[in-house]
PDB file of C-alpha atoms in Angstrom:
ATOM      1  CA  UNK H  90       0.116   0.117   0.061  1.00 54.00           C
ATOM      2  CA  UNK H  91       2.517   2.637   0.798  1.00 82.00           C
ATOM      3  CA  UNK H  92       4.626   1.488  -2.163  1.00 86.00           C
ATOM      4  CA  UNK H  93       2.825   3.717  -3.767  1.00 89.00           C
ATOM      5  CA  UNK H  94       1.642   7.153  -1.874  1.00 90.00           C
ATOM      6  CA  UNK H  95       5.524   6.446  -1.379  1.00 89.00           C
ATOM      7  CA  UNK H  96       5.714   6.808  -5.692  1.00 90.00           C
ATOM      8  CA  UNK H  97       3.475   9.544  -5.233  1.00 92.00           C
ATOM      9  CA  UNK H  98       5.086  11.422  -2.375  1.00 91.00           C
ATOM     10  CA  UNK H  99       8.526  11.300  -5.370  1.00 90.00           C
ATOM     11  CA  UNK H 100       6.311  13.209  -7.809  1.00 92.00           C
ATOM     12  CA  UNK H 101       6.139  15.789  -5.055  1.00 92.00           C
ATOM     13  CA  UNK H 102       9.501  16.089  -3.791  1.00 90.00           C
ATOM     14  CA  UNK H 103      10.668  15.526  -7.825  1.00 90.00           C
ATOM     15  CA  UNK H 104       8.034  19.132  -8.129  1.00 92.00           C
ATOM     16  CA  UNK H 105       8.667  21.038  -5.561  1.00 90.00           C
ATOM     17  CA  UNK H 106       5.285  22.400  -4.478  1.00 93.00           C
ATOM     18  CA  UNK H 107       2.259  21.843  -6.730  1.00 95.00           C
ATOM     19  CA  UNK H 108      -0.420  23.978  -6.991  1.00 95.00           C
ATOM     20  CA  UNK H 109      -3.753  23.627  -8.174  1.00 94.00           C
ATOM     21  CA  UNK H 110      -5.645  20.055  -7.971  1.00 94.00           C
ATOM     22  CA  UNK H 111      -6.909  20.074 -11.504  1.00 94.00           C
ATOM     23  CA  UNK H 112      -2.489  20.002 -11.851  1.00 96.00           C
ATOM     24  CA  UNK H 113      -1.758  17.536 -10.313  1.00 96.00           C
ATOM     25  CA  UNK H 114      -4.193  15.344 -11.695  1.00 97.00           C
ATOM     26  CA  UNK H 115      -2.749  16.063 -15.239  1.00 97.00           C
ATOM     27  CA  UNK H 116       0.725  15.687 -14.288  1.00 97.00           C
ATOM     28  CA  UNK H 117       0.250  12.207 -12.394  1.00 97.00           C
ATOM     29  CA  UNK H 118      -2.308  10.736 -15.712  1.00 97.00           C
ATOM     30  CA  UNK H 119       0.073  12.439 -18.023  1.00 97.00           C
ATOM     31  CA  UNK H 120       2.750  11.389 -16.080  1.00 95.00           C
ATOM     32  CA  UNK H 121       1.869   7.865 -16.440  1.00 95.00           C
ATOM     33  CA  UNK H 122       0.911   7.756 -19.929  1.00 95.00           C
ATOM     34  CA  UNK H 123       4.336   8.529 -19.807  1.00 93.00           C
ATOM     35  CA  UNK H 124       5.415   5.343 -18.834  1.00 90.00           C
ATOM     36  CA  UNK H 125       5.953   6.036 -15.216  1.00 91.00           C
ATOM     37  CA  UNK H 126       5.213   3.888 -12.407  1.00 91.00           C
ATOM     38  CA  UNK H 127       2.118   5.312 -11.185  1.00 93.00           C
ATOM     39  CA  UNK H 128      -0.231   2.687 -10.618  1.00 93.00           C
ATOM     40  CA  UNK H 129      -3.618   4.823 -10.511  1.00 95.00           C
ATOM     41  CA  UNK H 130      -6.908   4.546 -12.718  1.00 96.00           C
ATOM     42  CA  UNK H 131      -7.939   7.215 -14.368  1.00 97.00           C
ATOM     43  CA  UNK H 132     -11.368   7.953 -16.011  1.00 96.00           C
ATOM     44  CA  UNK H 133     -12.582  11.202 -18.139  1.00 95.00           C
ATOM     45  CA  UNK H 134     -14.422  13.598 -16.410  1.00 91.00           C
ATOM     46  CA  UNK H 135     -15.339  17.129 -16.277  1.00 88.00           C
ATOM     47  CA  UNK H 136     -12.149  18.776 -17.094  1.00 89.00           C
ATOM     48  CA  UNK H 137      -9.892  15.645 -18.565  1.00 93.00           C
ATOM     49  CA  UNK H 138      -8.712  12.987 -17.001  1.00 97.00           C
ATOM     50  CA  UNK H 139      -9.669  12.749 -12.967  1.00 97.00           C
ATOM     51  CA  UNK H 140      -8.545   9.342 -10.538  1.00 97.00           C
ATOM     52  CA  UNK H 141     -10.286   9.462  -7.628  1.00 97.00           C
ATOM     53  CA  UNK H 142      -7.103   7.031  -6.337  1.00 96.00           C
ATOM     54  CA  UNK H 143      -5.225   9.901  -6.669  1.00 97.00           C
ATOM     55  CA  UNK H 144      -7.194  12.423  -4.946  1.00 97.00           C
ATOM     56  CA  UNK H 145      -7.887   9.915  -1.435  1.00 96.00           C
ATOM     57  CA  UNK H 146      -3.878   8.807  -1.327  1.00 96.00           C
ATOM     58  CA  UNK H 147      -2.662  12.747  -1.469  1.00 97.00           C
ATOM     59  CA  UNK H 148      -5.940  13.213   0.812  1.00 97.00           C
ATOM     60  CA  UNK H 149      -4.434   9.819   2.757  1.00 96.00           C
ATOM     61  CA  UNK H 150      -1.151  11.442   2.700  1.00 96.00           C
ATOM     62  CA  UNK H 151      -2.249  14.931   4.158  1.00 97.00           C
ATOM     63  CA  UNK H 152      -3.112  12.876   7.327  1.00 97.00           C
ATOM     64  CA  UNK H 153      -0.696  10.767   7.537  1.00 95.00           C
ATOM     65  CA  UNK H 154       1.847  14.634   7.821  1.00 96.00           C
ATOM     66  CA  UNK H 155       3.188  13.374   4.693  1.00 96.00           C
ATOM     67  CA  UNK H 156       1.903  16.555   2.071  1.00 96.00           C
ATOM     68  CA  UNK H 157       0.848  20.059   2.834  1.00 97.00           C
ATOM     69  CA  UNK H 158      -2.239  21.297   1.937  1.00 96.00           C
ATOM     70  CA  UNK H 159      -2.500  24.668   1.897  1.00 96.00           C
ATOM     71  CA  UNK H 160      -6.277  26.053   0.560  1.00 94.00           C
ATOM     72  CA  UNK H 161      -5.965  29.784  -0.925  1.00 93.00           C
ATOM     73  CA  UNK H 162      -8.943  31.766  -1.770  1.00 91.00           C
ATOM     74  CA  UNK H 163      -8.812  33.141  -5.306  1.00 87.00           C
ATOM     75  CA  UNK H 164     -11.209  35.128  -6.328  1.00 86.00           C
ATOM     76  CA  UNK H 165     -14.409  33.021  -6.063  1.00 87.00           C
ATOM     77  CA  UNK H 166     -13.032  29.611  -6.108  1.00 87.00           C
ATOM     78  CA  UNK H 167      -9.942  27.710  -3.380  1.00 90.00           C
ATOM     79  CA  UNK H 168      -6.245  26.711  -4.857  1.00 93.00           C
ATOM     80  CA  UNK H 169      -4.753  24.011  -2.723  1.00 95.00           C
ATOM     81  CA  UNK H 170      -1.165  23.587  -2.832  1.00 96.00           C
ATOM     82  CA  UNK H 171       0.953  20.894  -2.468  1.00 96.00           C
ATOM     83  CA  UNK H 172       3.988  20.219  -0.901  1.00 95.00           C
ATOM     84  CA  UNK H 173       6.561  17.035   0.836  1.00 95.00           C
ATOM     85  CA  UNK H 174       7.125  18.003   4.540  1.00 96.00           C
ATOM     86  CA  UNK H 175      10.052  16.879   6.632  1.00 96.00           C
ATOM     87  CA  UNK H 176       8.379  13.909   7.863  1.00 94.00           C
ATOM     88  CA  UNK H 177       7.963  13.176   4.392  1.00 93.00           C
ATOM     89  CA  UNK H 178      11.240  13.344   3.175  1.00 92.00           C
ATOM     90  CA  UNK H 179      11.994  11.336   5.808  1.00 91.00           C
ATOM     91  CA  UNK H 180       9.662   8.919   5.204  1.00 88.00           C
ATOM     92  CA  UNK H 181      11.209   8.714   1.442  1.00 88.00           C
ATOM     93  CA  UNK H 182      14.587   9.166   2.946  1.00 87.00           C
ATOM     94  CA  UNK H 183      13.739   5.437   3.930  1.00 83.00           C
ATOM     95  CA  UNK H 184      11.569   3.414   0.718  1.00 76.00           C
ATOM     96  CA  UNK H 185      12.897   6.470  -2.073  1.00 66.00           C
ATOM     97  CA  UNK H 186      13.635   4.631  -4.855  1.00 68.00           C
ATOM     98  CA  UNK H 187      14.771   6.770  -7.832  1.00 69.00           C
ATOM     99  CA  UNK H 188      12.524   7.219 -10.721  1.00 76.00           C
ATOM    100  CA  UNK H 189      14.768   8.339 -13.646  1.00 75.00           C
ATOM    101  CA  UNK H 190      14.254  11.055 -15.306  1.00 82.00           C
ATOM    102  CA  UNK H 191      11.001  12.030 -13.679  1.00 87.00           C
ATOM    103  CA  UNK H 192      11.860  15.474 -12.312  1.00 89.00           C
ATOM    104  CA  UNK H 193      12.873  16.309 -15.434  1.00 89.00           C
ATOM    105  CA  UNK H 194       9.476  15.015 -17.017  1.00 91.00           C
ATOM    106  CA  UNK H 195       7.400  16.465 -13.605  1.00 93.00           C
ATOM    107  CA  UNK H 196       9.572  19.998 -13.553  1.00 92.00           C
ATOM    108  CA  UNK H 197       9.399  20.956 -17.149  1.00 93.00           C
ATOM    109  CA  UNK H 198       5.699  19.864 -16.484  1.00 95.00           C
ATOM    110  CA  UNK H 199       4.484  21.815 -12.935  1.00 95.00           C
ATOM    111  CA  UNK H 200       6.360  24.848 -15.554  1.00 95.00           C
ATOM    112  CA  UNK H 201       2.977  24.231 -17.511  1.00 96.00           C
ATOM    113  CA  UNK H 202      -0.472  25.386 -17.148  1.00 95.00           C
ATOM    114  CA  UNK H 203      -3.253  24.080 -15.747  1.00 94.00           C
ATOM    115  CA  UNK H 204      -4.991  24.461 -19.088  1.00 95.00           C
ATOM    116  CA  UNK H 205      -2.671  23.068 -21.096  1.00 97.00           C
ATOM    117  CA  UNK H 206      -2.066  20.316 -18.719  1.00 97.00           C
ATOM    118  CA  UNK H 207      -5.462  20.018 -19.118  1.00 96.00           C
ATOM    119  CA  UNK H 208      -5.210  19.912 -23.868  1.00 97.00           C
ATOM    120  CA  UNK H 209      -2.318  17.930 -23.180  1.00 97.00           C
ATOM    121  CA  UNK H 210      -4.220  15.073 -20.341  1.00 97.00           C
ATOM    122  CA  UNK H 211      -6.977  14.694 -23.389  1.00 97.00           C
ATOM    123  CA  UNK H 212      -5.324  14.268 -26.527  1.00 97.00           C
ATOM    124  CA  UNK H 213      -2.951  11.506 -24.064  1.00 97.00           C
ATOM    125  CA  UNK H 214      -6.443   9.900 -22.892  1.00 97.00           C
ATOM    126  CA  UNK H 215      -7.437   9.493 -26.570  1.00 96.00           C
ATOM    127  CA  UNK H 216      -3.771   8.361 -28.167  1.00 94.00           C
ATOM    128  CA  UNK H 217      -5.413   5.061 -30.045  1.00 95.00           C
ATOM    129  CA  UNK H 218      -7.355   7.683 -31.457  1.00 96.00           C
ATOM    130  CA  UNK H 219      -5.643   9.596 -35.366  1.00 96.00           C
ATOM    131  CA  UNK H 220      -4.686  12.732 -34.870  1.00 95.00           C
ATOM    132  CA  UNK H 221      -7.616  14.295 -36.807  1.00 96.00           C
ATOM    133  CA  UNK H 222      -9.813  12.366 -34.646  1.00 97.00           C
ATOM    134  CA  UNK H 223      -8.245  13.708 -31.610  1.00 96.00           C
ATOM    135  CA  UNK H 224      -9.035  16.960 -32.730  1.00 95.00           C
ATOM    136  CA  UNK H 225     -12.728  16.307 -33.086  1.00 96.00           C
ATOM    137  CA  UNK H 226     -13.183  14.907 -29.541  1.00 95.00           C
ATOM    138  CA  UNK H 227     -10.951  18.758 -27.398  1.00 96.00           C
ATOM    139  CA  UNK H 228     -13.736  20.569 -29.740  1.00 95.00           C
ATOM    140  CA  UNK H 229     -16.622  18.765 -29.339  1.00 94.00           C
ATOM    141  CA  UNK H 230     -15.872  17.258 -25.266  1.00 94.00           C
ATOM    142  CA  UNK H 231     -13.139  20.964 -24.827  1.00 93.00           C
ATOM    143  CA  UNK H 232     -15.340  23.405 -26.101  1.00 92.00           C
ATOM    144  CA  UNK H 233     -15.970  25.915 -23.318  1.00 93.00           C
ATOM    145  CA  UNK H 234     -12.079  25.695 -23.529  1.00 93.00           C
ATOM    146  CA  UNK H 235     -11.903  27.360 -26.989  1.00 95.00           C
ATOM    147  CA  UNK H 236      -8.880  25.628 -27.597  1.00 96.00           C
ATOM    148  CA  UNK H 237      -7.273  26.533 -31.228  1.00 95.00           C
ATOM    149  CA  UNK H 238      -5.675  24.269 -33.785  1.00 95.00           C
ATOM    150  CA  UNK H 239      -2.598  26.123 -33.329  1.00 96.00           C
ATOM    151  CA  UNK H 240      -2.620  24.868 -29.477  1.00 97.00           C
ATOM    152  CA  UNK H 241      -3.002  21.512 -30.121  1.00 97.00           C
ATOM    153  CA  UNK H 242      -0.871  21.142 -32.704  1.00 97.00           C
ATOM    154  CA  UNK H 243       1.235  22.728 -29.497  1.00 97.00           C
ATOM    155  CA  UNK H 244       0.348  20.285 -27.178  1.00 97.00           C
ATOM    156  CA  UNK H 245       1.337  17.026 -29.668  1.00 97.00           C
ATOM    157  CA  UNK H 246       4.087  18.328 -30.073  1.00 97.00           C
ATOM    158  CA  UNK H 247       4.754  19.090 -26.310  1.00 97.00           C
ATOM    159  CA  UNK H 248       4.618  14.788 -26.185  1.00 96.00           C
ATOM    160  CA  UNK H 249       6.724  14.424 -28.638  1.00 94.00           C
ATOM    161  CA  UNK H 250       9.191  16.920 -26.201  1.00 93.00           C
ATOM    162  CA  UNK H 251       8.124  14.812 -22.905  1.00 92.00           C
ATOM    163  CA  UNK H 252       8.588  12.003 -25.058  1.00 88.00           C
ATOM    164  CA  UNK H 253      11.902  12.574 -26.203  1.00 85.00           C
ATOM    165  CA  UNK H 254      13.074  13.642 -22.388  1.00 76.00           C
ATOM    166  CA  UNK H 255      13.029  10.165 -20.676  1.00 68.00           C
ATOM    167  CA  UNK H 256      13.247   7.807 -23.133  1.00 59.00           C
ATOM    168  CA  UNK H 257      17.298   9.936 -23.424  1.00 52.00           C
ATOM    169  CA  UNK H 258      17.634   9.671 -19.206  1.00 48.00           C
TER     170      UNK H 258
END
């Protein structure tokens, strides 16, 4: 059980601080699609791929005191900031199993907007379809986001770049 929690904590540690639940969901989904060893199951939801398992694991890590969750009021909604606590770092030092290239990929993803990661994760969710079919899905399922063809092309290029970083390491 704690093995999966430790992998998730390694992701938090590699990322430094993750701002936003949606961003966290997308980062872990994308990492999983890039063949990093995350086991959470995802299904398509309002904002793209979503894992209830991931939400529960994060909550458990917060309850154990390994992850700090800070809730901030931002206009009409709340935003969450996640970092590994000292206790979490101590636990990881006992367990720690280096996951090659994870830090580079997560650091890069953490620098992207949640909106862009939502698009990237949606493209990856439908990676069994042709590019034209993926575009159609994005325009249909994400119509409120008003993604452009250029943004979709950027998402495909970004995915290719992440795959190269993972393979090179």
